[in-house]
Amino acid sequence: MTTDNCYIVNFKEYKNLDYAQVADDVLKFWQENKVFEKSVEIREGNPTFTFYEGPPSANGTPGIHHVMARAIKDIFCRYQTLKGKQVKRKGGWDTHGLPVELQVEKELGITKDDIGKKISVEEYNKKCRETVMKFTDQWNDLTEKMGYWVDLDDPYITYENNYIESVWHLLKTLYDKGLLYKGYTIQPYSPAAGTGLSSHELNQPGTYKDVKDTSLTAQFKVKLTGKSGFLFDAADSDNIYILAWTTTPWTLPANTALTVGKNIDYVLVKTLNPYTYLPVNVVLAKDLAGKYFNEKGKDGDFAAYNDGDKIIPWKVVMEFKGNFLESIEYEQLMPYVQPESAAFRVITGDFVTTEDGTGVVHTSPTFGADDFRVAQQNGIPSIMVKDEAGKDVPIVDRRGRFVAEITDFAHEFVKEAYLTEEEKEIEREKQGRDKYLSVDERIAIKLKTENKAFNVQRFDHPYPHCWRTDKPVLYYPLDSWFIRTTAAKDKLIALNNTINWKPESTGTGRFGNWLENLVDWNLSRSRYWGTPLPIWRSEDNEEVCIGSLAELENAIKHALKDDVLTEEQRAANEKFLGLLLAGTEDLHRPFVDEVYFVSASGKVMTRETDLIDVWFDSGAMPYAQWHYPFENHEIFEKAYPADFISEGVDQTRGWFFTLHAISSLVSDSVAFKNVVSTGLVLDKNGNKMSKRLGNAVNPFDTLKKYGADPTRWYMITNAQPWDNLKFDQAGITEVRNKFFGTLTNTYNFFALYANLDEYKINEFERVPYASLTELDRWILSKLQTLVKEVDESYENYEPTKAGRAIQDFVCDHLSNWYVRLGRRRFWKGEMTEDKKAAYETLQQCLVAVAQLMSPIAPFYGDWLYRNMTEHIREEAKEKGTPLQHESVHLTDYHPYEVEYVDEDLETSMDLAQRICSLVHSLRKTNKIKVRQPLSKILIPILSETTREQIRHVVELIKTEVNIKAVEYLDDASGVLSKKVKPNFKALGPKFGKDMKAVAAVITEMSAEQLKALEEKGGLEINGYQLSLEDVEIQTEDLPGYLTASDAGITVALDINITPELKQEGIARDFVNRVQNFRKDSGFEVTDKISIRLLDSDEEVSAGVLAFKDYISQEVQALSLEIVPEIAEGQEVEFEELTLTVKIEVV
RNA sequence: GGGCUUGUAGCUCAGGUGGUUAGAGCGCUACACUGAUAAUGUAGAGGUCCGUGGUUCGAGUCCACGCAGGCCCA
């Protein structure tokens, strides 16, 4: 920073700017001045923009992907604040759930089985509560360092009583609407142990064992209906069967559907049943037919077949896709129990494979998880019977035995492994056989004789076993609490259609399909650390759902009045009530489990021991974060639903769904109007980051090394938020050098000269627009276009577009064109109106850029803004003028001032840039450096418009490429030769198929024909009526000149160097050498010098003398002499010569 | 196995409604520039636009079927 100078420093100058330091400094400024708080306060009374924070879990450390996710959230909140909205952002913490439990168990070295034995539930939960906030400090640290604005002083925490009370209220609301019910799901169940097993338990090593089971391919007889008619027609027979394979024949009495894959190929095969030899036509997957039919029997002779022959003839009758089978009805295979509604039809499911069996899955909803799901989605009922209490139960009881209704096998264990040797012996005697035959085996025999089995085999496969008893598990319906989301499916879908998803496909595809295939939300979790289900039940299935602490209190008090409870129960109730009244109760297990109610009929009611799915916790946050409806009615109403949320795409069926479901069911509303689902952050090779593999990027290190702004800018501009990001630190370096470096250079350039000139922004006395140069007007026009584009991009949740547009503006337009071409205006002479205009224009651009970039790069944006405006802030505050704000985050978004947009000028400038580029190219090919002036360029002009467009910028072109004149060549010159090309876009709709012929005609058009076309505006050739729009006319090379062309523009360069030009070239070169010398010698920009040049080369001396005034002015020389002798001069390389000069400060 | 998604230069990415010669930045090579200099300009090398079919006068773009990676689910 320059401090020891005699002029006033209005703008700080920086060397070797450290962006991490910028972030630290600005952060400190924010904290000391409460800028975040102010940014919310100053918008009080304005329309709100509501953002919901998806709560992270603080039991793990934050990663680099959190920087990405939170940058997205931050950007739109900051942007909306600039747009005048009040944006409150309440932070939150997710605290319940399995990851916390597993971490605690790991730390304590225990398993789930030890809970209640080695450690009490109370201690266990206490430990969970401690662990879950373990890394809060790190999270808070990251939040600050990355510049994420969120209110962390008053976050919502899902384990707190207020939060749980709101969750209970929501559950009660659903309960009262009849949307909360007790049902069942199919889960692994051990009849021997009498308990369900978690997937965690099932994944223990050793649970899967190889067993030999009886596998059976059953024949399901197809009924003749409209749907199945094509099979009957093709087979010309009534004996049509669908084959389905199972390794659990005992589930066949519970079959209610057959599931096929809609894209799988199936065949109808005419053959004979291998056990009964009856003629049959069977349906199975084409790929699996080889497993059932001997190649030797293909297209065999049916008439020649004798019962018992090994080779059974068969013939493929037809082939079709699975969707043709959908809705075909069949006869019940083992009609012991009838379903309550229509069943026995073919449905489609996505889990069907052609690896085993027949490509048709026998579906019994009570004994398979897939079966249950697909049946529910298709409205297929289960086979159930009533128990003594009148409750629906499956046909196998909880000990693994058939119920009485399965008459042939009543009360028999479905798996042989469940019988002891003695029990087997007793059964053997009952069966009257030499050897005990299992239920599966006898079902097989029965079906064989009934012409219902097509194949029976022993089958080796791995099968899960209970880790406690070593006996096989069954997939069995177990009690669970559900939210009846399917009842509101249409509403969920309709509301989803009103949500703006970024990207759209996540909403329509991933989320939309999920809603289309919705099943009821299974809320139950058999665990310890979570929100308890607030439902109490009695033996007689009397139920009460608690929706508030007040209700809980009343229920306890009511129970204490009765004398139904035992002494222990009374004592427990009294203890809890005491804590409740004192406000020190804990609503978690085991405490709530020790609360007892008394039902209307005088029965003891105990809590259902389930916890609820943690996803309900987070989905409840719109309500529960405000302890609604118990408090904060007004706040809630203003902050519901959210305008915007954002999380990873993996949350689609998680948080996005639970928010949507709860909100739709409880409030008939969406929970959020706009949602950005973000992609993953991968390592630079595209692999998933993981701590284990060691390729995880530490966010703190990254922020420290590169600074938050370049890191954020890189992440946002490199890929769209919803695409996966391959995180490469080299990319941050690139962004830092290219974008931030260029912008900082531009600022430093401005600051350097503005300080020299003691320039100060005057907000209202500006050089009038009419007096601005073309270059000023051009960059201001570009700036307006940028303001509009960035605004639209942010508005539409497209931060990548916004960032890239800003980047292009800064690097390509502002720095590389406006500043480069305008440099001289800043460094030459005294303050003139033109110089002032240059300062004002550049200042306006920099202040605007600071604001536009501030949502993405909040520290740097503020840094730039404050540097630009610091010197005037106090004055602006007094006057209440626009630059009064102490932070860019407190400003109002730059208005789009369409009157500054000059599209003609932008086109002109575009032409200028292209022309300059062509001239540079020509100079390069002829090895003529830019410092050598040339006399002229020639530009062929095909229209007056083009001539006019170039005329506006001709001075710029001349300066930029160092030429004396631009001349135009038009038709009148007679030297233009034109080339004509077909304009396919225009020709296509007119000529279609004749395109090739027309294109040929155009390409071969003669000069006369082209002239005629140009003059008349239309021409008929070979019967094709052509108009001027159908062709593109370009000029060809000019004979006798060096030319270059690009997209319709041609430039010819006159490379003839006259002696005068040569001298001027020498003068310019000389200026260059002196400037280098000044710089190398460390002269101040303001130093005046004297120059003496040794007279050693005639041409050089002549050139220098001829341009003495010019040189003196350029290098700020007070004297310039050519002398015959120099003592202690410096040697300077000059072309092939070495000159001796003496340059001194005077 | 299903849904969604991605595939364009060595790397990271652009390429409205189809228009014939596919672009940018980085990296590489060469040259130039040097009072913005951790820059800059010009030129060059570098592409089976994942594959195969199809629609069309014309396909990176539209359709179908595949292949490979990713996410979610099973």
PDB file of C-alpha atoms in Angstrom, chain A residues 601-798:
ATOM      1  CA  SER A 601     -63.126 -48.478  29.835  1.00  0.00           C
ATOM      2  CA  GLY A 602     -60.699 -48.477  32.731  1.00  0.00           C
ATOM      3  CA  LYS A 603     -57.810 -50.383  31.188  1.00  0.00           C
ATOM      4  CA  VAL A 604     -54.127 -49.526  31.578  1.00  0.00           C
ATOM      5  CA  MET A 605     -52.656 -47.974  28.474  1.00  0.00           C
ATOM      6  CA  THR A 606     -48.960 -48.162  27.688  1.00  0.00           C
ATOM      7  CA  ARG A 607     -46.976 -46.355  25.063  1.00  0.00           C
ATOM      8  CA  GLU A 608     -46.326 -48.085  21.786  1.00  0.00           C
ATOM      9  CA  THR A 609     -42.590 -48.533  22.110  1.00  0.00           C
ATOM     10  CA  ASP A 610     -41.753 -47.401  18.587  1.00  0.00           C
ATOM     11  CA  LEU A 611     -39.787 -44.293  17.771  1.00  0.00           C
ATOM     12  CA  ILE A 612     -40.597 -42.364  14.644  1.00  0.00           C
ATOM     13  CA  ASP A 613     -38.517 -42.138  11.497  1.00  0.00           C
ATOM     14  CA  VAL A 614     -35.991 -39.298  11.913  1.00  0.00           C
ATOM     15  CA  TRP A 615     -37.023 -38.031   8.530  1.00  0.00           C
ATOM     16  CA  PHE A 616     -40.281 -36.995  10.099  1.00  0.00           C
ATOM     17  CA  ASP A 617     -38.273 -34.802  12.446  1.00  0.00           C
ATOM     18  CA  SER A 618     -36.602 -32.904   9.646  1.00  0.00           C
ATOM     19  CA  GLY A 619     -39.719 -32.797   7.484  1.00  0.00           C
ATOM     20  CA  ALA A 620     -41.544 -31.190  10.398  1.00  0.00           C
ATOM     21  CA  MET A 621     -39.127 -28.263  10.617  1.00  0.00           C
ATOM     22  CA  PRO A 622     -41.349 -25.634   8.982  1.00  0.00           C
ATOM     23  CA  TYR A 623     -43.611 -25.990  12.018  1.00  0.00           C
ATOM     24  CA  ALA A 624     -41.339 -27.295  14.719  1.00  0.00           C
ATOM     25  CA  GLN A 625     -38.516 -24.776  14.224  1.00  0.00           C
ATOM     26  CA  TRP A 626     -40.933 -22.160  15.548  1.00  0.00           C
ATOM     27  CA  HIS A 627     -42.582 -24.415  18.141  1.00  0.00           C
ATOM     28  CA  TYR A 628     -45.743 -23.912  16.147  1.00  0.00           C
ATOM     29  CA  PRO A 629     -48.647 -23.957  16.969  1.00  0.00           C
ATOM     30  CA  PHE A 630     -47.770 -23.414  20.596  1.00  0.00           C
ATOM     31  CA  GLU A 631     -45.872 -20.198  19.894  1.00  0.00           C
ATOM     32  CA  ASN A 632     -44.896 -17.803  17.103  1.00  0.00           C
ATOM     33  CA  HIS A 633     -48.102 -17.905  15.058  1.00  0.00           C
ATOM     34  CA  GLU A 634     -47.265 -14.741  13.175  1.00  0.00           C
ATOM     35  CA  ILE A 635     -43.709 -15.690  12.420  1.00  0.00           C
ATOM     36  CA  PHE A 636     -44.813 -19.057  11.164  1.00  0.00           C
ATOM     37  CA  GLU A 637     -47.440 -17.637   8.885  1.00  0.00           C
ATOM     38  CA  LYS A 638     -44.997 -15.190   7.324  1.00  0.00           C
ATOM     39  CA  ALA A 639     -42.416 -17.920   6.902  1.00  0.00           C
ATOM     40  CA  TYR A 640     -44.550 -20.625   5.337  1.00  0.00           C
ATOM     41  CA  PRO A 641     -44.183 -22.062   2.841  1.00  0.00           C
ATOM     42  CA  ALA A 642     -40.534 -21.574   1.961  1.00  0.00           C
ATOM     43  CA  ASP A 643     -39.660 -19.685  -1.181  1.00  0.00           C
ATOM     44  CA  PHE A 644     -36.482 -21.632  -1.506  1.00  0.00           C
ATOM     45  CA  ILE A 645     -34.670 -24.691  -0.216  1.00  0.00           C
ATOM     46  CA  SER A 646     -31.649 -26.549  -1.464  1.00  0.00           C
ATOM     47  CA  GLU A 647     -30.015 -29.850  -0.588  1.00  0.00           C
ATOM     48  CA  GLY A 648     -28.264 -32.708  -2.329  1.00  0.00           C
ATOM     49  CA  VAL A 649     -30.202 -34.673  -4.933  1.00  0.00           C
ATOM     50  CA  ASP A 650     -29.889 -37.691  -2.638  1.00  0.00           C
ATOM     51  CA  GLN A 651     -32.415 -35.953  -0.397  1.00  0.00           C
ATOM     52  CA  THR A 652     -35.132 -36.299  -3.005  1.00  0.00           C
ATOM     53  CA  ARG A 653     -36.796 -39.155  -1.201  1.00  0.00           C
ATOM     54  CA  GLY A 654     -35.533 -37.926   2.127  1.00  0.00           C
ATOM     55  CA  TRP A 655     -35.984 -34.363   3.242  1.00  0.00           C
ATOM     56  CA  PHE A 656     -37.641 -33.105   0.060  1.00  0.00           C
ATOM     57  CA  PHE A 657     -40.249 -35.817   0.355  1.00  0.00           C
ATOM     58  CA  THR A 658     -40.901 -35.551   4.068  1.00  0.00           C
ATOM     59  CA  LEU A 659     -41.283 -31.781   3.889  1.00  0.00           C
ATOM     60  CA  HIS A 660     -43.665 -32.181   0.984  1.00  0.00           C
ATOM     61  CA  ALA A 661     -45.654 -35.024   2.519  1.00  0.00           C
ATOM     62  CA  ILE A 662     -46.148 -33.463   5.928  1.00  0.00           C
ATOM     63  CA  SER A 663     -46.998 -30.091   4.490  1.00  0.00           C
ATOM     64  CA  SER A 664     -49.446 -31.503   1.970  1.00  0.00           C
ATOM     65  CA  LEU A 665     -51.198 -33.687   4.527  1.00  0.00           C
ATOM     66  CA  VAL A 666     -51.318 -31.144   7.348  1.00  0.00           C
ATOM     67  CA  SER A 667     -51.657 -27.805   5.572  1.00  0.00           C
ATOM     68  CA  ASP A 668     -52.801 -28.687   2.041  1.00  0.00           C
ATOM     69  CA  SER A 669     -49.859 -26.678   0.791  1.00  0.00           C
ATOM     70  CA  VAL A 670     -46.432 -27.113  -0.643  1.00  0.00           C
ATOM     71  CA  ALA A 671     -43.627 -26.677   1.880  1.00  0.00           C
ATOM     72  CA  PHE A 672     -41.366 -24.996  -0.650  1.00  0.00           C
ATOM     73  CA  LYS A 673     -41.908 -23.198  -3.927  1.00  0.00           C
ATOM     74  CA  ASN A 674     -38.428 -23.455  -5.395  1.00  0.00           C
ATOM     75  CA  VAL A 675     -35.903 -26.165  -4.791  1.00  0.00           C
ATOM     76  CA  VAL A 676     -32.377 -26.624  -6.051  1.00  0.00           C
ATOM     77  CA  SER A 677     -31.150 -30.176  -5.783  1.00  0.00           C
ATOM     78  CA  THR A 678     -27.396 -30.194  -5.917  1.00  0.00           C
ATOM     79  CA  GLY A 679     -25.055 -32.825  -7.311  1.00  0.00           C
ATOM     80  CA  LEU A 680     -22.155 -34.527  -5.642  1.00  0.00           C
ATOM     81  CA  VAL A 681     -18.677 -33.182  -5.095  1.00  0.00           C
ATOM     82  CA  LEU A 682     -16.258 -35.778  -6.425  1.00  0.00           C
ATOM     83  CA  ASP A 683     -12.490 -35.767  -6.427  1.00  0.00           C
ATOM     84  CA  LYS A 684     -10.665 -34.492  -9.492  1.00  0.00           C
ATOM     85  CA  ASN A 685     -10.705 -37.934 -11.085  1.00  0.00           C
ATOM     86  CA  GLY A 686     -14.436 -38.269 -10.670  1.00  0.00           C
ATOM     87  CA  ASN A 687     -14.302 -40.652  -7.728  1.00  0.00           C
ATOM     88  CA  LYS A 688     -16.436 -40.284  -4.694  1.00  0.00           C
ATOM     89  CA  MET A 689     -14.618 -38.592  -1.850  1.00  0.00           C
ATOM     90  CA  SER A 690     -14.138 -40.667   1.238  1.00  0.00           C
ATOM     91  CA  LYS A 691     -12.046 -40.333   4.327  1.00  0.00           C
ATOM     92  CA  ARG A 692     -11.164 -43.979   4.046  1.00  0.00           C
ATOM     93  CA  LEU A 693      -9.652 -43.594   0.558  1.00  0.00           C
ATOM     94  CA  GLY A 694      -7.887 -40.435   1.634  1.00  0.00           C
ATOM     95  CA  ASN A 695      -9.143 -38.382  -1.311  1.00  0.00           C
ATOM     96  CA  ALA A 696     -11.431 -36.204   0.771  1.00  0.00           C
ATOM     97  CA  VAL A 697     -10.635 -32.517   0.551  1.00  0.00           C
ATOM     98  CA  ASN A 698     -10.408 -30.683   3.844  1.00  0.00           C
ATOM     99  CA  PRO A 699     -12.622 -27.599   3.601  1.00  0.00           C
ATOM    100  CA  PHE A 700     -10.694 -25.627   6.189  1.00  0.00           C
ATOM    101  CA  ASP A 701      -7.363 -26.141   4.431  1.00  0.00           C
ATOM    102  CA  THR A 702      -8.898 -25.169   1.123  1.00  0.00           C
ATOM    103  CA  LEU A 703     -10.450 -21.994   2.458  1.00  0.00           C
ATOM    104  CA  LYS A 704      -7.226 -21.049   4.155  1.00  0.00           C
ATOM    105  CA  LYS A 705      -5.090 -21.681   1.117  1.00  0.00           C
ATOM    106  CA  TYR A 706      -7.240 -20.091  -1.564  1.00  0.00           C
ATOM    107  CA  GLY A 707      -9.744 -17.965   0.293  1.00  0.00           C
ATOM    108  CA  ALA A 708     -13.482 -18.452   0.438  1.00  0.00           C
ATOM    109  CA  ASP A 709     -14.254 -16.324  -2.602  1.00  0.00           C
ATOM    110  CA  PRO A 710     -12.112 -18.087  -5.207  1.00  0.00           C
ATOM    111  CA  THR A 711     -13.251 -21.417  -3.762  1.00  0.00           C
ATOM    112  CA  ARG A 712     -16.908 -20.494  -4.007  1.00  0.00           C
ATOM    113  CA  TRP A 713     -16.471 -18.878  -7.381  1.00  0.00           C
ATOM    114  CA  TYR A 714     -14.751 -21.962  -8.750  1.00  0.00           C
ATOM    115  CA  MET A 715     -17.436 -24.300  -7.448  1.00  0.00           C
ATOM    116  CA  ILE A 716     -20.282 -22.232  -8.798  1.00  0.00           C
ATOM    117  CA  THR A 717     -18.900 -21.362 -12.222  1.00  0.00           C
ATOM    118  CA  ASN A 718     -17.254 -24.662 -13.044  1.00  0.00           C
ATOM    119  CA  ALA A 719     -20.372 -26.810 -13.216  1.00  0.00           C
ATOM    120  CA  GLN A 720     -24.092 -26.334 -12.810  1.00  0.00           C
ATOM    121  CA  PRO A 721     -25.125 -26.923  -9.191  1.00  0.00           C
ATOM    122  CA  TRP A 722     -27.038 -30.074 -10.078  1.00  0.00           C
ATOM    123  CA  ASP A 723     -24.209 -31.627 -12.056  1.00  0.00           C
ATOM    124  CA  ASN A 724     -21.557 -33.474 -10.164  1.00  0.00           C
ATOM    125  CA  LEU A 725     -18.483 -31.364  -9.578  1.00  0.00           C
ATOM    126  CA  LYS A 726     -15.042 -32.812 -10.126  1.00  0.00           C
ATOM    127  CA  PHE A 727     -13.254 -30.817  -7.499  1.00  0.00           C
ATOM    128  CA  ASP A 728      -9.767 -29.891  -8.619  1.00  0.00           C
ATOM    129  CA  GLN A 729      -7.692 -27.387  -6.681  1.00  0.00           C
ATOM    130  CA  ALA A 730      -5.977 -26.380  -9.910  1.00  0.00           C
ATOM    131  CA  GLY A 731      -9.363 -25.020 -10.921  1.00  0.00           C
ATOM    132  CA  ILE A 732      -9.397 -22.665  -7.949  1.00  0.00           C
ATOM    133  CA  THR A 733      -5.949 -21.435  -8.880  1.00  0.00           C
ATOM    134  CA  GLU A 734      -7.170 -20.769 -12.376  1.00  0.00           C
ATOM    135  CA  VAL A 735     -10.199 -18.846 -11.154  1.00  0.00           C
ATOM    136  CA  ARG A 736      -8.035 -16.920  -8.740  1.00  0.00           C
ATOM    137  CA  ASN A 737      -5.507 -15.873 -11.371  1.00  0.00           C
ATOM    138  CA  LYS A 738      -7.840 -15.367 -14.244  1.00  0.00           C
ATOM    139  CA  PHE A 739     -10.888 -13.775 -12.721  1.00  0.00           C
ATOM    140  CA  PHE A 740      -9.885 -12.400  -9.339  1.00  0.00           C
ATOM    141  CA  GLY A 741      -6.417 -11.484 -10.576  1.00  0.00           C
ATOM    142  CA  THR A 742      -7.769  -9.584 -13.562  1.00  0.00           C
ATOM    143  CA  LEU A 743     -10.389  -7.837 -11.475  1.00  0.00           C
ATOM    144  CA  THR A 744      -7.882  -6.866  -8.805  1.00  0.00           C
ATOM    145  CA  ASN A 745      -5.508  -5.598 -11.482  1.00  0.00           C
ATOM    146  CA  THR A 746      -8.292  -3.531 -12.954  1.00  0.00           C
ATOM    147  CA  TYR A 747      -9.067  -2.105  -9.542  1.00  0.00           C
ATOM    148  CA  ASN A 748      -5.385  -1.381  -8.850  1.00  0.00           C
ATOM    149  CA  PHE A 749      -5.061   0.311 -12.196  1.00  0.00           C
ATOM    150  CA  PHE A 750      -7.998   2.497 -11.359  1.00  0.00           C
ATOM    151  CA  ALA A 751      -6.718   3.199  -7.860  1.00  0.00           C
ATOM    152  CA  LEU A 752      -3.216   4.080  -9.042  1.00  0.00           C
ATOM    153  CA  TYR A 753      -4.292   6.792 -11.421  1.00  0.00           C
ATOM    154  CA  ALA A 754      -7.289   7.956  -9.456  1.00  0.00           C
ATOM    155  CA  ASN A 755      -4.998   8.619  -6.528  1.00  0.00           C
ATOM    156  CA  LEU A 756      -2.488  10.433  -8.721  1.00  0.00           C
ATOM    157  CA  ASP A 757      -5.258  12.641  -9.970  1.00  0.00           C
ATOM    158  CA  GLU A 758      -6.866  12.850  -6.538  1.00  0.00           C
ATOM    159  CA  TYR A 759     -10.008  11.712  -8.246  1.00  0.00           C
ATOM    160  CA  LYS A 760     -13.059  11.517  -6.055  1.00  0.00           C
ATOM    161  CA  ILE A 761     -16.409  10.142  -6.976  1.00  0.00           C
ATOM    162  CA  ASN A 762     -19.108  12.716  -7.283  1.00  0.00           C
ATOM    163  CA  GLU A 763     -22.362  10.877  -7.358  1.00  0.00           C
ATOM    164  CA  PHE A 764     -24.353  13.511  -9.129  1.00  0.00           C
ATOM    165  CA  GLU A 765     -22.090  15.735 -11.185  1.00  0.00           C
ATOM    166  CA  ARG A 766     -21.190  13.321 -13.872  1.00  0.00           C
ATOM    167  CA  VAL A 767     -19.999  13.973 -17.354  1.00  0.00           C
ATOM    168  CA  PRO A 768     -23.191  13.948 -19.400  1.00  0.00           C
ATOM    169  CA  TYR A 769     -23.856  10.813 -21.389  1.00  0.00           C
ATOM    170  CA  ALA A 770     -23.727  12.770 -24.637  1.00  0.00           C
ATOM    171  CA  SER A 771     -20.133  13.722 -23.905  1.00  0.00           C
ATOM    172  CA  LEU A 772     -18.908  10.199 -23.307  1.00  0.00           C
ATOM    173  CA  THR A 773     -16.708   8.452 -25.828  1.00  0.00           C
ATOM    174  CA  GLU A 774     -17.913   5.537 -27.865  1.00  0.00           C
ATOM    175  CA  LEU A 775     -15.821   3.274 -25.669  1.00  0.00           C
ATOM    176  CA  ASP A 776     -17.478   4.551 -22.488  1.00  0.00           C
ATOM    177  CA  ARG A 777     -20.935   4.199 -23.931  1.00  0.00           C
ATOM    178  CA  TRP A 778     -20.090   0.742 -25.152  1.00  0.00           C
ATOM    179  CA  ILE A 779     -18.917  -0.595 -21.792  1.00  0.00           C
ATOM    180  CA  LEU A 780     -21.906   1.001 -20.059  1.00  0.00           C
ATOM    181  CA  SER A 781     -24.175  -0.714 -22.530  1.00  0.00           C
ATOM    182  CA  LYS A 782     -22.418  -3.992 -21.876  1.00  0.00           C
ATOM    183  CA  LEU A 783     -22.779  -3.374 -18.157  1.00  0.00           C
ATOM    184  CA  GLN A 784     -26.514  -2.930 -18.445  1.00  0.00           C
ATOM    185  CA  THR A 785     -26.818  -6.102 -20.429  1.00  0.00           C
ATOM    186  CA  LEU A 786     -24.826  -7.817 -17.709  1.00  0.00           C
ATOM    187  CA  VAL A 787     -27.029  -6.399 -14.957  1.00  0.00           C
ATOM    188  CA  LYS A 788     -30.071  -7.803 -16.697  1.00  0.00           C
ATOM    189  CA  GLU A 789     -28.583 -11.187 -17.463  1.00  0.00           C
ATOM    190  CA  VAL A 790     -27.244 -11.664 -13.956  1.00  0.00           C
ATOM    191  CA  ASP A 791     -30.540 -10.607 -12.450  1.00  0.00           C
ATOM    192  CA  GLU A 792     -32.456 -13.093 -14.543  1.00  0.00           C
ATOM    193  CA  SER A 793     -29.978 -15.850 -13.788  1.00  0.00           C
ATOM    194  CA  TYR A 794     -30.171 -15.387 -10.037  1.00  0.00           C
ATOM    195  CA  GLU A 795     -33.925 -15.018 -10.238  1.00  0.00           C
ATOM    196  CA  ASN A 796     -34.130 -18.358 -12.032  1.00  0.00           C
ATOM    197  CA  TYR A 797     -31.741 -20.118  -9.682  1.00  0.00           C
ATOM    198  CA  GLU A 798     -28.980 -20.305 -12.265  1.00  0.00           C
TER     199      GLU A 798
END
